[in-house]
């Protein structure tokens, strides 16, 4: 019964988990807690919210474990669940200032004003301090200013290393749209980094 | 994006044509749909697609075998058929093809999109071969490519973030809570339903239920063969028997009530109801239903062996 779970493939882990083995769930958690949390964190840019959403993503994944389709990668599946939760959260929270999405050029000054407001805000909590430093780098700031559709494809492609096909499946969008989003996202990033 | 895709009045540019040919190999993008629609009506673009298709065919060879000496010339002579008049679109394409194959590709710069996808390793082999060849010969595209490669490299070394310590424990604890709530609910539901929980349970319940039903049917069949025994007569007999039993118990109050006019009217009504076939059918159905439920309660409480479908263990 003593299995070395670390050497077991994702799909096999899912089978073991569906049989009710807690160690299999734990191994899936240890494999995906960082990637899932990182993706959500870079999308919502708040540690507390990101943790809540990541926890919910794992619970939903675990509860649905016997509906997993082994034809697809487990990572695609869990990222799909995590992304859906994140999008729901962002939609609920959406405020008028974010509707500048349509005009990418107008983003920078406003976004800068917003960022400086956050940094100067009355007494940072230790958590806020950490997170302002974590996401304060030039490139992180540039990623944060991308509109959400662009940001998520960049994160899935260049940080998580998913293929274009996997991204299309995770986001439920056509392959051509993935390519277009990536193209525009990288072009915007390049522009912002050149300005900085 | 469409600006670098169809650069001259709706006609397909080289990128679009190459995407289309890629799509034929299974890399279907949304933008190829509009290209296909245009292609259906435009002879000029059709001719250029044909020319590119030939290039792709030759490039397929290039990938698999080391190109023999004078490869380019051979390709060109294979396409150029003596005496064949080239359409203008085809001739234009021919110039591009000759330039590319002979390494003079000064005017075939790569679009930003193509360079990005090349830097990202996302081009098909044919496109990658074309791009590589161009970049090797073009300093301009080479430095643009380097810019995209730098951006991608910067993104790819970004760290992943860990959630706060104890995250996994919190998830497992919360998940257990959720699981308990869920199984608690389903257990409660099952208690109400009293349904067998395994195929074997269903077989047992079915068999046991059918036995009393069969017995009841047999009695009914027997009664129908005896002409003197009508339903009404039988009921009257049972009624007398009951009245005798009650009298024997010395229940004078009950007996007095029964012998009164009210009791007689109730008896008449009951006699009429019992004699009607609808009542007989309803009684049979009610009896069967009672049998079913009693058997199920029996099944639940005695706990016949259950064939577990999935045993969950930790
Ligand atoms: Zn055309
Ligand atoms: Zn060039």
Short mmCIF file of C-alpha atoms and ligand atoms in Angstrom, two decimals:
data_model
loop_
_atom_site.label_atom_id
_atom_site.label_comp_id
_atom_site.label_asym_id
_atom_site.label_seq_id
_atom_site.Cartn_x
_atom_site.Cartn_y
_atom_site.Cartn_z
CA UNK A 1 0.00 0.00 0.00
CA UNK A 2 2.97 2.33 0.41
CA UNK A 3 3.12 4.11 -2.91
CA UNK A 4 5.63 6.75 -3.76
CA UNK A 5 3.12 9.31 -4.90
CA UNK A 6 5.76 11.72 -6.14
CA UNK A 7 6.61 9.46 -9.05
CA UNK A 8 2.98 8.89 -10.05
CA UNK A 9 1.55 10.60 -13.13
CA UNK A 10 -1.26 13.13 -12.69
CA UNK A 11 -3.85 10.92 -14.38
CA UNK A 12 -2.97 7.99 -12.13
CA UNK A 13 -3.11 10.23 -9.06
CA UNK A 14 -6.60 11.28 -10.06
CA UNK A 15 -7.66 7.62 -10.26
CA UNK A 16 -6.19 6.96 -6.82
CA UNK A 17 -7.89 10.06 -5.47
CA UNK A 18 -11.22 8.96 -6.92
CA UNK A 19 -10.76 5.69 -5.00
CA UNK A 20 -10.62 7.78 -1.87
CA UNK A 21 -6.91 7.90 -1.11
CA UNK A 22 -6.13 10.99 0.82
CA UNK A 23 -2.41 10.90 -0.04
CA UNK A 24 -3.31 11.23 -3.70
CA UNK A 25 -5.25 14.41 -2.96
CA UNK A 26 -2.35 15.71 -0.93
CA UNK A 27 0.08 15.04 -3.76
CA UNK A 28 -2.16 16.85 -6.25
CA UNK A 29 -2.29 19.77 -3.83
CA UNK A 30 1.46 19.91 -3.44
CA UNK A 31 1.89 19.81 -7.21
CA UNK A 32 -0.63 22.50 -8.04
CA UNK A 33 -0.91 24.81 -5.04
CA UNK A 34 1.83 27.14 -6.31
CA UNK A 35 0.83 27.26 -10.00
CA UNK A 36 -2.87 27.66 -9.23
CA UNK A 37 -2.27 30.25 -6.53
CA UNK A 38 0.23 32.17 -8.67
CA UNK A 39 -2.13 32.39 -11.61
CA UNK A 40 -5.04 33.60 -9.48
CA UNK A 41 -2.82 35.96 -7.49
CA UNK A 42 -1.50 37.62 -10.64
CA UNK A 43 -5.07 37.96 -11.86
CA UNK A 44 -6.70 39.38 -8.72
CA UNK A 45 -3.52 40.92 -7.22
CA UNK A 46 -4.57 40.34 -3.64
CA UNK A 47 -3.16 37.49 -1.57
CA UNK A 48 -6.17 36.93 0.67
CA UNK A 49 -8.63 36.85 -2.20
CA UNK A 50 -6.28 34.68 -4.25
CA UNK A 51 -6.01 32.13 -1.44
CA UNK A 52 -9.76 31.93 -1.00
CA UNK A 53 -10.25 31.43 -4.71
CA UNK A 54 -7.44 28.87 -4.91
CA UNK A 55 -8.95 26.93 -2.01
CA UNK A 56 -12.34 26.96 -3.71
CA UNK A 57 -10.73 25.80 -6.97
CA UNK A 58 -9.17 22.80 -5.23
CA UNK A 59 -12.36 21.89 -3.42
CA UNK A 60 -14.38 22.04 -6.62
CA UNK A 61 -11.77 19.98 -8.43
CA UNK A 62 -11.68 17.38 -5.66
CA UNK A 63 -15.44 17.16 -5.41
CA UNK A 64 -15.70 16.56 -9.14
CA UNK A 65 -12.71 14.22 -9.28
CA UNK A 66 -14.72 11.26 -10.61
CA UNK A 67 -15.97 13.34 -13.53
CA UNK A 68 -12.39 14.01 -14.71
CA UNK A 69 -11.90 13.20 -18.38
CA UNK A 70 -8.45 11.57 -18.72
CA UNK A 71 -8.39 12.59 -22.38
CA UNK A 72 -7.27 16.03 -21.19
CA UNK A 73 -4.41 17.00 -18.92
CA UNK A 74 -5.29 17.36 -15.26
CA UNK A 75 -3.47 20.69 -15.23
CA UNK A 76 -5.76 22.02 -17.98
CA UNK A 77 -8.76 20.95 -15.96
CA UNK A 78 -7.75 22.52 -12.67
CA UNK A 79 -6.65 25.72 -14.40
CA UNK A 80 -10.01 25.87 -16.15
CA UNK A 81 -11.81 25.63 -12.82
CA UNK A 82 -9.46 28.19 -11.25
CA UNK A 83 -9.87 30.57 -14.18
CA UNK A 84 -13.66 30.36 -14.14
CA UNK A 85 -13.72 31.19 -10.43
CA UNK A 86 -11.33 34.07 -10.96
CA UNK A 87 -13.31 35.51 -13.85
CA UNK A 88 -16.51 35.28 -11.80
CA UNK A 89 -14.82 37.10 -8.96
CA UNK A 90 -13.40 39.82 -11.19
CA UNK A 91 -16.77 40.36 -12.86
CA UNK A 92 -18.56 40.75 -9.57
CA UNK A 93 -15.95 43.15 -8.29
CA UNK A 94 -15.64 45.13 -11.51
CA UNK A 95 -15.77 48.89 -10.99
CA UNK A 96 -16.17 51.65 -13.59
CA UNK A 97 -12.48 52.66 -13.52
CA UNK A 98 -11.60 49.29 -15.01
CA UNK A 99 -13.73 49.90 -18.08
CA UNK A 100 -10.81 51.69 -19.70
CA UNK A 101 -10.12 48.28 -21.22
CA UNK A 102 -11.32 49.43 -24.62
CA UNK A 103 -8.58 52.05 -24.90
CA UNK A 104 -5.29 50.45 -23.97
CA UNK A 105 -3.33 53.67 -24.53
CA UNK A 106 -5.25 55.49 -21.81
CA UNK A 107 -4.34 52.90 -19.21
CA UNK A 108 -0.87 53.91 -18.20
CA UNK A 109 -1.28 57.32 -16.51
CA UNK A 110 -4.45 56.31 -14.71
CA UNK A 111 -3.05 53.00 -13.65
CA UNK A 112 0.07 54.74 -12.38
CA UNK A 113 -2.08 57.07 -10.33
CA UNK A 114 -3.92 54.08 -8.94
CA UNK A 115 -0.73 52.24 -8.06
CA UNK A 116 0.77 55.24 -6.30
CA UNK A 117 -2.44 55.63 -4.34
CA UNK A 118 -2.16 52.07 -3.12
CA UNK A 119 1.49 52.46 -2.15
CA UNK A 120 0.90 55.68 -0.22
CA UNK A 121 -2.23 54.42 1.49
CA UNK A 122 -2.39 54.66 5.28
CA UNK A 123 -0.26 52.05 7.09
CA UNK A 124 0.29 48.90 5.05
CA UNK A 125 -0.40 45.55 6.72
CA UNK A 126 2.56 43.13 6.58
CA UNK A 127 0.63 41.21 3.96
CA UNK A 128 0.08 44.28 1.82
CA UNK A 129 3.72 45.15 2.22
CA UNK A 130 4.79 41.75 0.94
CA UNK A 131 2.39 41.87 -1.95
CA UNK A 132 3.27 45.38 -3.00
CA UNK A 133 6.87 44.27 -3.24
CA UNK A 134 6.01 40.95 -4.90
CA UNK A 135 4.09 42.54 -7.75
CA UNK A 136 5.92 45.85 -7.87
CA UNK A 137 8.56 44.90 -10.42
CA UNK A 138 8.42 46.55 -13.82
CA UNK A 139 7.32 43.42 -15.63
CA UNK A 140 4.78 42.46 -12.95
CA UNK A 141 3.30 45.94 -13.11
CA UNK A 142 3.11 45.73 -16.89
CA UNK A 143 1.36 42.35 -16.64
CA UNK A 144 -1.03 43.80 -14.09
CA UNK A 145 -2.02 46.55 -16.48
CA UNK A 146 -3.00 44.16 -19.26
CA UNK A 147 -6.69 43.59 -19.66
CA UNK A 148 -7.75 40.33 -18.04
CA UNK A 149 -8.22 38.33 -21.25
CA UNK A 150 -4.71 39.19 -22.36
CA UNK A 151 -3.18 38.75 -18.94
CA UNK A 152 -4.46 35.22 -18.48
CA UNK A 153 -3.13 33.99 -21.83
CA UNK A 154 0.31 35.45 -21.12
CA UNK A 155 0.36 33.80 -17.69
CA UNK A 156 -0.82 30.43 -18.99
CA UNK A 157 1.63 30.49 -21.88
CA UNK A 158 4.80 32.02 -20.48
CA UNK A 159 4.63 31.24 -16.78
CA UNK A 160 2.72 27.96 -16.74
CA UNK A 161 4.03 26.76 -20.09
CA UNK A 162 0.73 25.53 -21.53
CA UNK A 163 0.47 24.92 -25.27
CA UNK A 164 -1.80 27.10 -27.40
CA UNK A 165 -4.27 24.22 -27.70
CA UNK A 166 -4.36 23.73 -23.94
CA UNK A 167 -4.96 27.44 -23.41
CA UNK A 168 -7.85 27.33 -25.90
CA UNK A 169 -9.36 24.48 -23.90
CA UNK A 170 -8.78 26.11 -20.50
CA UNK A 171 -10.36 29.38 -21.57
CA UNK A 172 -13.00 27.88 -23.89
CA UNK A 173 -12.00 30.13 -26.76
CA UNK A 174 -10.91 29.29 -30.33
CA UNK A 175 -7.24 28.68 -31.06
CA UNK A 176 -7.14 31.71 -33.36
CA UNK A 177 -8.33 33.91 -30.49
CA UNK A 178 -5.60 32.55 -28.22
CA UNK A 179 -3.01 33.52 -30.83
CA UNK A 180 -4.50 36.97 -31.28
CA UNK A 181 -4.67 37.65 -27.53
CA UNK A 182 -1.10 36.48 -27.06
CA UNK A 183 0.09 38.59 -29.94
CA UNK A 184 -1.59 41.72 -28.59
CA UNK A 185 -0.61 41.02 -25.00
CA UNK A 186 3.06 40.65 -25.86
CA UNK A 187 2.96 43.71 -28.07
CA UNK A 188 1.51 45.74 -25.17
CA UNK A 189 4.05 44.36 -22.73
CA UNK A 190 6.89 45.21 -25.07
CA UNK A 191 5.57 48.72 -25.47
CA UNK A 192 5.16 49.26 -21.72
CA UNK A 193 8.60 47.90 -20.94
CA UNK A 194 10.17 50.10 -23.60
CA UNK A 195 8.43 53.16 -22.09
CA UNK A 196 9.50 52.32 -18.57
CA UNK B 1 -4.48 42.32 -36.14
CA UNK B 2 -6.28 42.35 -39.43
CA UNK B 3 -4.03 45.17 -40.52
CA UNK B 4 -1.08 42.83 -40.91
CA UNK B 5 -3.21 40.03 -42.28
CA UNK B 6 -4.89 41.33 -45.40
CA UNK B 7 -2.81 44.25 -46.44
CA UNK B 8 -4.34 44.90 -49.82
CA UNK B 9 -8.06 45.37 -50.12
CA UNK B 10 -9.37 42.07 -48.82
CA UNK B 11 -7.01 39.89 -50.82
CA UNK B 12 -5.01 37.40 -48.86
CA UNK B 13 -1.42 38.27 -48.03
CA UNK B 14 1.30 35.68 -47.70
CA UNK B 15 0.71 35.18 -43.97
CA UNK B 16 -2.96 34.53 -44.56
CA UNK B 17 -2.24 32.07 -47.34
CA UNK B 18 0.29 30.24 -45.23
CA UNK B 19 -2.16 30.08 -42.33
CA UNK B 20 -4.69 28.64 -44.71
CA UNK B 21 -2.30 25.94 -45.85
CA UNK B 22 -1.49 25.22 -42.22
CA UNK B 23 -5.18 24.92 -41.55
CA UNK B 24 -5.31 22.20 -44.17
CA UNK B 25 -2.87 20.32 -41.96
CA UNK B 26 -5.14 20.71 -38.97
CA UNK B 27 -4.00 24.02 -37.44
CA UNK B 28 -7.36 25.72 -37.83
CA UNK B 29 -7.65 29.27 -36.58
CA UNK B 30 -10.74 31.47 -36.56
CA UNK B 31 -9.17 33.90 -38.99
CA UNK B 32 -8.79 31.21 -41.63
CA UNK B 33 -12.58 31.13 -41.98
CA UNK B 34 -12.79 34.61 -43.47
CA UNK B 35 -9.78 33.81 -45.65
CA UNK B 36 -11.59 30.74 -46.96
CA UNK B 37 -14.66 32.79 -47.78
CA UNK B 38 -12.57 35.29 -49.72
CA UNK B 39 -10.72 32.54 -51.50
CA UNK B 40 -13.91 30.97 -52.78
CA UNK B 41 -14.61 34.05 -54.93
CA UNK B 42 -11.16 35.30 -55.87
CA UNK B 43 -9.26 33.71 -58.72
CA UNK B 44 -6.13 35.77 -58.11
CA UNK B 45 -5.81 34.51 -54.53
CA UNK B 46 -6.62 30.97 -55.62
CA UNK B 47 -3.65 31.08 -58.00
CA UNK B 48 -1.35 32.37 -55.28
CA UNK B 49 -2.52 29.66 -52.87
CA UNK B 50 -1.62 27.10 -55.52
CA UNK B 51 1.85 28.58 -55.83
CA UNK B 52 2.39 28.49 -52.07
CA UNK B 53 1.09 24.96 -51.90
CA UNK B 54 3.86 23.95 -54.26
CA UNK B 55 6.44 25.71 -52.08
CA UNK B 56 5.13 23.85 -49.06
CA UNK B 57 5.33 20.57 -50.91
CA UNK B 58 8.98 21.20 -51.72
CA UNK B 59 9.71 22.35 -48.17
CA UNK B 60 8.32 19.08 -46.89
CA UNK B 61 11.08 17.39 -48.83
CA UNK B 62 13.61 19.87 -47.47
CA UNK B 63 12.77 18.87 -43.92
CA UNK B 64 13.23 15.19 -44.45
CA UNK B 65 16.32 15.10 -46.64
CA UNK B 66 19.39 17.23 -46.82
CA UNK B 67 18.74 19.40 -49.85
CA UNK B 68 20.82 18.31 -52.79
CA UNK B 69 23.06 20.85 -54.47
CA UNK B 70 21.31 23.44 -56.63
CA UNK B 71 18.07 22.66 -54.76
CA UNK B 72 16.58 26.06 -55.37
CA UNK B 73 17.13 25.87 -59.09
CA UNK B 74 15.52 22.51 -59.25
CA UNK B 75 12.48 23.67 -57.36
CA UNK B 76 12.18 26.63 -59.64
CA UNK B 77 12.57 24.59 -62.78
CA UNK B 78 10.01 22.14 -61.48
CA UNK B 79 7.44 24.89 -61.10
CA UNK B 80 8.29 26.87 -64.20
CA UNK B 81 6.72 24.96 -67.00
CA UNK B 82 7.91 26.08 -70.43
CA UNK B 83 5.23 27.75 -72.48
CA UNK B 84 2.78 28.17 -69.61
CA UNK B 85 1.45 31.69 -69.30
CA UNK B 86 1.50 32.86 -65.73
CA UNK B 87 -1.39 34.87 -64.37
CA UNK B 88 -0.32 38.17 -62.84
CA UNK B 89 -0.97 36.98 -59.29
CA UNK B 90 0.93 33.83 -59.95
CA UNK B 91 3.80 35.75 -61.50
CA UNK B 92 3.98 37.99 -58.45
CA UNK B 93 4.06 34.97 -56.21
CA UNK B 94 6.71 33.49 -58.41
CA UNK B 95 8.96 36.50 -57.84
CA UNK B 96 8.57 36.12 -54.07
CA UNK B 97 9.30 32.45 -54.27
CA UNK B 98 12.42 32.96 -56.35
CA UNK B 99 13.68 35.63 -53.95
CA UNK B 100 13.07 33.43 -50.94
CA UNK B 101 14.66 30.33 -52.41
CA UNK B 102 17.68 32.16 -53.66
CA UNK B 103 18.16 33.96 -50.37
CA UNK B 104 17.34 37.44 -51.62
CA UNK B 105 14.38 38.10 -49.39
CA UNK B 106 14.88 41.79 -48.68
CA UNK B 107 11.21 42.71 -49.16
CA UNK B 108 9.67 39.71 -47.38
CA UNK B 109 10.05 40.96 -43.80
CA UNK B 110 8.29 38.98 -41.16
CA UNK B 111 5.24 40.47 -39.49
CA UNK B 112 5.36 41.14 -35.76
CA UNK B 113 2.91 38.35 -35.18
CA UNK B 114 4.99 35.88 -37.13
CA UNK B 115 8.17 36.91 -35.33
CA UNK B 116 6.45 36.52 -31.96
CA UNK B 117 5.23 33.07 -32.81
CA UNK B 118 8.64 32.13 -34.13
CA UNK B 119 10.26 33.35 -30.90
CA UNK B 120 7.66 31.36 -28.96
CA UNK B 121 8.29 28.17 -30.92
CA UNK B 122 4.67 28.18 -32.05
CA UNK B 123 5.11 28.17 -35.82
CA UNK B 124 4.49 25.10 -37.91
CA UNK B 125 7.63 23.55 -39.34
CA UNK B 126 7.05 25.13 -42.71
CA UNK B 127 6.58 28.59 -41.27
CA UNK B 128 9.53 28.15 -38.97
CA UNK B 129 11.72 27.15 -41.89
CA UNK B 130 10.62 30.20 -43.84
CA UNK B 131 11.14 32.48 -40.85
CA UNK B 132 14.54 31.04 -39.97
CA UNK B 133 15.77 31.48 -43.50
CA UNK B 134 14.58 35.05 -43.65
CA UNK B 135 15.97 36.02 -40.27
CA UNK B 136 19.35 34.55 -41.16
CA UNK B 137 19.50 36.89 -44.14
CA UNK B 138 17.88 39.98 -42.62
CA UNK B 139 19.49 42.00 -39.84
CA UNK B 140 16.35 44.03 -39.32
CA UNK B 141 14.12 41.03 -38.64
CA UNK B 142 16.90 39.43 -36.64
CA UNK B 143 16.99 42.29 -34.16
CA UNK B 144 13.18 42.45 -33.97
CA UNK B 145 13.17 38.74 -33.26
CA UNK B 146 15.75 39.24 -30.52
CA UNK B 147 13.41 41.78 -28.88
CA UNK B 148 10.58 39.27 -28.72
CA UNK B 149 12.93 36.57 -27.48
CA UNK B 150 14.08 38.88 -24.66
CA UNK B 151 10.49 39.61 -23.65
CA UNK B 152 9.57 35.92 -23.57
CA UNK B 153 12.71 35.06 -21.62
CA UNK B 154 11.88 37.77 -19.08
CA UNK B 155 8.37 36.37 -18.63
CA UNK B 156 9.53 32.81 -18.36
CA UNK B 157 11.86 33.43 -15.42
CA UNK B 158 9.18 35.14 -13.34
CA UNK B 159 8.80 33.34 -10.01
CA UNK B 160 5.76 31.39 -8.96
CA UNK B 161 4.22 32.47 -5.68
CA UNK B 162 3.44 30.18 -2.79
CA UNK B 163 0.23 30.63 -0.82
CA UNK B 164 0.65 31.32 2.92
CA UNK B 165 2.01 28.42 5.00
CA UNK B 166 -0.54 25.74 5.85
CA UNK B 167 -2.59 26.30 2.72
CA UNK B 168 -2.74 22.60 1.82
CA UNK B 169 -3.87 21.73 5.36
CA UNK B 170 -6.58 24.35 5.24
CA UNK B 171 -7.81 23.05 1.89
CA UNK B 172 -7.92 19.45 3.16
CA UNK B 173 -9.75 20.50 6.34
CA UNK B 174 -12.29 22.59 4.46
CA UNK B 175 -12.76 19.87 1.89
CA UNK B 176 -13.49 17.29 4.61
CA UNK B 177 -16.10 19.62 6.06
CA UNK B 178 -17.72 20.02 2.67
CA UNK B 179 -17.60 16.25 2.09
CA UNK B 180 -19.23 15.54 5.44
CA UNK B 181 -22.02 17.99 4.75
CA UNK B 182 -22.61 16.34 1.40
CA UNK B 183 -22.61 12.71 2.63
CA UNK B 184 -24.78 13.71 5.61
CA UNK B 185 -27.34 15.07 3.17
CA UNK B 186 -27.31 12.01 0.93
CA UNK B 187 -27.60 9.65 3.90
CA UNK B 188 -30.67 11.50 5.12
CA UNK B 189 -32.19 11.24 1.67
CA UNK B 190 -31.59 7.53 1.53
CA UNK B 191 -33.25 6.95 4.92
CA UNK B 192 -36.42 8.49 3.57
CA UNK B 193 -36.42 6.56 0.35
CA UNK B 194 -35.76 3.11 1.86
CA UNK B 195 -34.47 1.94 -1.49
CA UNK B 196 -32.24 -1.10 -1.89
CA UNK B 197 -28.67 0.05 -2.35
CA UNK B 198 -27.25 -2.67 -4.56
CA UNK B 199 -28.36 -4.79 -7.55
CA UNK B 200 -28.60 -7.78 -5.27
CA UNK B 201 -30.77 -5.85 -2.89
CA UNK B 202 -33.12 -5.02 -5.74
CA UNK B 203 -33.37 -8.71 -6.72
CA UNK B 204 -34.20 -9.73 -3.14
CA UNK B 205 -36.75 -6.99 -2.71
CA UNK B 206 -38.36 -7.92 -6.03
CA UNK B 207 -38.60 -11.60 -5.20
CA UNK B 208 -40.00 -11.07 -1.72
CA UNK B 209 -42.48 -8.55 -2.98
CA UNK B 210 -43.76 -10.76 -5.76
CA UNK B 211 -44.46 -13.68 -3.39
CA UNK B 212 -47.33 -12.12 -1.38
CA UNK B 213 -48.67 -10.54 -4.56
CA UNK B 214 -48.73 -14.01 -6.17
CA UNK B 215 -50.44 -15.46 -3.07
CA UNK B 216 -53.06 -12.74 -3.15
CA UNK B 217 -53.64 -13.35 -6.85
CA UNK B 218 -54.03 -17.08 -6.21
CA UNK B 219 -56.67 -16.50 -3.52
CA UNK B 220 -58.53 -14.13 -5.80
CA UNK B 221 -58.43 -16.68 -8.62
CA UNK B 222 -59.74 -19.40 -6.29
CA UNK B 223 -62.61 -17.24 -5.07
CA UNK B 224 -63.66 -16.45 -8.61
CA UNK B 225 -64.01 -20.19 -9.36
CA UNK B 226 -66.56 -20.64 -6.56
CA UNK B 227 -69.89 -19.15 -7.82
CA UNK B 228 -71.55 -19.09 -4.40
CA UNK B 229 -68.78 -16.99 -2.96
CA UNK B 230 -69.44 -13.48 -4.30
CA UNK B 231 -67.42 -10.56 -3.03
CA UNK B 232 -70.49 -9.21 -1.30
CA UNK B 233 -71.28 -12.57 0.28
CA UNK B 234 -67.73 -12.95 1.51
CA UNK B 235 -67.78 -9.46 3.00
CA UNK B 236 -71.08 -10.20 4.75
CA UNK B 237 -69.64 -13.40 6.16
CA UNK B 238 -66.53 -11.54 7.40
CA UNK B 239 -68.74 -8.85 8.88
CA UNK B 240 -70.78 -11.42 10.86
CA UNK B 241 -67.66 -13.09 12.01
CA UNK B 242 -66.29 -9.76 13.24
CA UNK B 243 -69.57 -8.92 14.97
CA UNK B 244 -69.61 -12.33 16.71
CA UNK B 245 -66.05 -11.83 17.83
CA UNK B 246 -66.84 -8.40 19.21
CA UNK B 247 -69.95 -9.72 20.96
CA UNK B 248 -67.94 -12.54 22.39
CA UNK B 249 -65.59 -9.97 23.83
CA UNK B 250 -68.53 -8.69 25.78
CA UNK B 251 -68.32 -5.24 24.34
CA UNK B 252 -71.97 -4.39 24.80
CA UNK B 253 -71.51 -0.75 23.81
CA UNK B 254 -70.02 -1.63 20.47
CA UNK B 255 -72.61 -4.28 19.88
CA UNK B 256 -75.42 -1.81 20.64
CA UNK B 257 -74.00 0.66 18.16
CA UNK B 258 -73.69 -2.03 15.54
CA UNK B 259 -77.21 -3.21 15.96
CA UNK B 260 -78.59 0.31 15.67
CA UNK B 261 -79.87 1.77 12.41
CA UNK B 262 -76.67 3.81 11.88
CA UNK B 263 -74.56 0.71 11.97
CA UNK B 264 -76.86 -0.95 9.50
CA UNK B 265 -76.69 1.99 7.06
CA UNK B 266 -72.89 1.99 7.33
CA UNK B 267 -72.91 -1.71 6.68
CA UNK B 268 -75.11 -1.27 3.61
CA UNK B 269 -72.80 1.36 2.22
CA UNK B 270 -69.76 -0.79 2.91
CA UNK B 271 -71.48 -3.74 1.29
CA UNK B 272 -72.24 -1.66 -1.80
CA UNK B 273 -68.69 -0.32 -1.99
CA UNK B 274 -67.10 -3.68 -1.45
CA UNK B 275 -69.22 -5.21 -4.19
CA UNK B 276 -68.03 -2.70 -6.84
CA UNK B 277 -65.09 -3.84 -9.02
CA UNK B 278 -63.32 -0.47 -8.68
CA UNK B 279 -63.16 -0.92 -4.93
CA UNK B 280 -61.83 -4.42 -5.36
CA UNK B 281 -59.09 -3.09 -7.67
CA UNK B 282 -58.23 -0.25 -5.30
CA UNK B 283 -58.08 -2.69 -2.40
CA UNK B 284 -55.77 -4.95 -4.39
CA UNK B 285 -53.51 -2.00 -5.25
CA UNK B 286 -53.45 -0.77 -1.67
CA UNK B 287 -52.66 -4.27 -0.47
CA UNK B 288 -49.81 -4.55 -2.96
CA UNK B 289 -48.42 -1.15 -1.95
CA UNK B 290 -48.55 -2.17 1.70
CA UNK B 291 -46.72 -5.35 0.83
CA UNK B 292 -44.04 -3.42 -1.01
CA UNK B 293 -43.39 -1.05 1.82
CA UNK B 294 -43.35 -3.76 4.44
CA UNK B 295 -40.91 -5.79 2.39
CA UNK B 296 -38.64 -2.77 1.99
CA UNK B 297 -38.71 -1.99 5.64
CA UNK B 298 -37.90 -5.64 6.25
CA UNK B 299 -35.07 -5.46 3.74
CA UNK B 300 -33.65 -2.33 5.36
CA UNK B 301 -33.82 -3.63 8.88
CA UNK B 302 -32.71 -7.22 8.46
CA UNK B 303 -29.90 -5.93 6.26
CA UNK B 304 -29.63 -8.39 3.45
CA UNK B 305 -26.07 -8.70 2.08
CA UNK B 306 -25.34 -5.70 -0.13
CA UNK B 307 -23.15 -5.81 -3.15
CA UNK B 308 -20.99 -2.75 -2.66
CA UNK B 309 -20.50 -0.89 -5.94
CA UNK B 310 -17.59 1.23 -4.79
CA UNK B 311 -15.90 0.93 -1.50
CA UNK B 312 -14.31 4.17 -0.35
CA UNK B 313 -11.39 3.79 1.97
CA UNK B 314 -8.73 6.12 3.18
ZN1 LIG C 1 -8.07 37.91 -53.50
ZN1 LIG C 2 13.36 41.11 -42.68
#
